[in-house]
CSV table of C-alpha atoms in Angstrom, one decimal:
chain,number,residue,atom,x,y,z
A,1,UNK,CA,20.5,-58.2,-142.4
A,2,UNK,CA,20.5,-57.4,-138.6
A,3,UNK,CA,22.0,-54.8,-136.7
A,4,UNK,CA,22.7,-54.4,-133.0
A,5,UNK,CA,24.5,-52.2,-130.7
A,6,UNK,CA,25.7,-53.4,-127.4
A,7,UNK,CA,27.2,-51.1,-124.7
A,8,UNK,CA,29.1,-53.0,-122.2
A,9,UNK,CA,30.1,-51.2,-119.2
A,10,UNK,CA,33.5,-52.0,-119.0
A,11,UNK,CA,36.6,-52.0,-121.4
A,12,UNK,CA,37.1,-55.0,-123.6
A,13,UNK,CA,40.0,-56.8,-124.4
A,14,UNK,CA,39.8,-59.7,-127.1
A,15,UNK,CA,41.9,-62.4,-125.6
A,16,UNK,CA,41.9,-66.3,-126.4
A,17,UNK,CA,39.5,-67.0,-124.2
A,18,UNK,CA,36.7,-64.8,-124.8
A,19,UNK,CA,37.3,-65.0,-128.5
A,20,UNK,CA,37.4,-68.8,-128.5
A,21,UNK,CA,34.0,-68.6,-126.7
A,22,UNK,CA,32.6,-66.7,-129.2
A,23,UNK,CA,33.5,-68.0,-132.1
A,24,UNK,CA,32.2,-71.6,-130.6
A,25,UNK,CA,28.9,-69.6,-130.1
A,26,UNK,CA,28.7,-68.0,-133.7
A,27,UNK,CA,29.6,-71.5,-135.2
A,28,UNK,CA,25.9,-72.6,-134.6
A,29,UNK,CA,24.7,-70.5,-137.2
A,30,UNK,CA,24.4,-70.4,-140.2
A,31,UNK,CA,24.6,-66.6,-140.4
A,32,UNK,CA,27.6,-64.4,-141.1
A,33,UNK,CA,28.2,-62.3,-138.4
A,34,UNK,CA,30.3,-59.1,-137.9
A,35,UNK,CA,32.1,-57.6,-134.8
A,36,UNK,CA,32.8,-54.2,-135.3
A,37,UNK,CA,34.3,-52.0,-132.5
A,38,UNK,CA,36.2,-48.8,-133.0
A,39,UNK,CA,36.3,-49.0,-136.8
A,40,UNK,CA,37.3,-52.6,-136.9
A,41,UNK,CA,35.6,-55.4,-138.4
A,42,UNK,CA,36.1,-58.7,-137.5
A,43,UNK,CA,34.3,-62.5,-138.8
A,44,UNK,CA,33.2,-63.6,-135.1
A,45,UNK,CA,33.5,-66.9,-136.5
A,46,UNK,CA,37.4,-66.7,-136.3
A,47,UNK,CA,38.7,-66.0,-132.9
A,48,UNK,CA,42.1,-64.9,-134.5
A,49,UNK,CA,40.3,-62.2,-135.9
A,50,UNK,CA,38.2,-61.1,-132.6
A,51,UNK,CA,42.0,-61.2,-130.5
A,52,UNK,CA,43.4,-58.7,-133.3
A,53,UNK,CA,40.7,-56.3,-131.7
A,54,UNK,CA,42.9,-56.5,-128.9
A,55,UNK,CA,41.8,-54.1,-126.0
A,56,UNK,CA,39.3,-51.5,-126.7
A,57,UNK,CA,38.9,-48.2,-124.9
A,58,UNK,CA,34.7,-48.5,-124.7
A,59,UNK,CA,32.6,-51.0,-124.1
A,60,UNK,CA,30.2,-50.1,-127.4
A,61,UNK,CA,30.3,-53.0,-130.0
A,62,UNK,CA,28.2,-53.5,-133.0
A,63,UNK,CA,26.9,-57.0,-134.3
A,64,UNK,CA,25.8,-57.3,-137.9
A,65,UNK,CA,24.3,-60.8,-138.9
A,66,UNK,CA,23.1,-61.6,-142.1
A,67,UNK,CA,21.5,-65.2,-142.8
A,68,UNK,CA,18.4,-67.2,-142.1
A,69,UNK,CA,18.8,-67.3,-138.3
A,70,UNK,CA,20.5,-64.0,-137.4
A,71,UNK,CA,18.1,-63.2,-134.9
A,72,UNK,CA,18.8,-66.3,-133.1
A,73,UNK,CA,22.5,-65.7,-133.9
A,74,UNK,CA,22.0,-62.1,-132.6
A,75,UNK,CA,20.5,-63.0,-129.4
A,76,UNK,CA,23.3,-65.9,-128.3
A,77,UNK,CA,25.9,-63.9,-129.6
A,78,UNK,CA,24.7,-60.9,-127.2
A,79,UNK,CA,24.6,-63.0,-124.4
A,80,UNK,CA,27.9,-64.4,-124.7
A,81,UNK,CA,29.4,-60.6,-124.6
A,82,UNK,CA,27.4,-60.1,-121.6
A,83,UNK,CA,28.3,-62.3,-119.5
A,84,UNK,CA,31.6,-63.1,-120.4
A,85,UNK,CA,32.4,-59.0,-120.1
């Protein structure tokens, strides 16, 4: 199991696009992988569950992957958030 912390610099909000791109991304791994952001978890897999995040008041999100390529997973999923936020 990997863990990450990103800090974005500006607020988040989990709409259908970003979530849909996301979800896309995390779909080429096998990995699970977890959003968490202010105490709420979400499977970044399903974009219905990244949009019930809604917007977010910081920009610090935590990944958690688990699986045989979550540092691959880790890495893409990071640099979806970053330049999509």
């Amino acid at each position: 199991m990997l863990t990450e912390v990103i800090e974005l610099p500006v607020r988040i909000r989990f709409h259908a696009r970003p979530s849909s791109q996301l979800a896309q991304e995390a779909k080429k791994y096998q990995s699970v992988i977890f959003l968490i952001a202010e105490e709420l978890v979400a499977d970044i897999k399903n974009p219905i569950a990244l949009m019930r995040l809604g917007a977010l008041k910081n920009g610090r999100i935590e990944l958690i992957a688990d699986g045989a390529d979550e540092q691959e997973a880790i890495q893409a999923i990071r640099h979806v958030l970053t330049t999509i936020f």
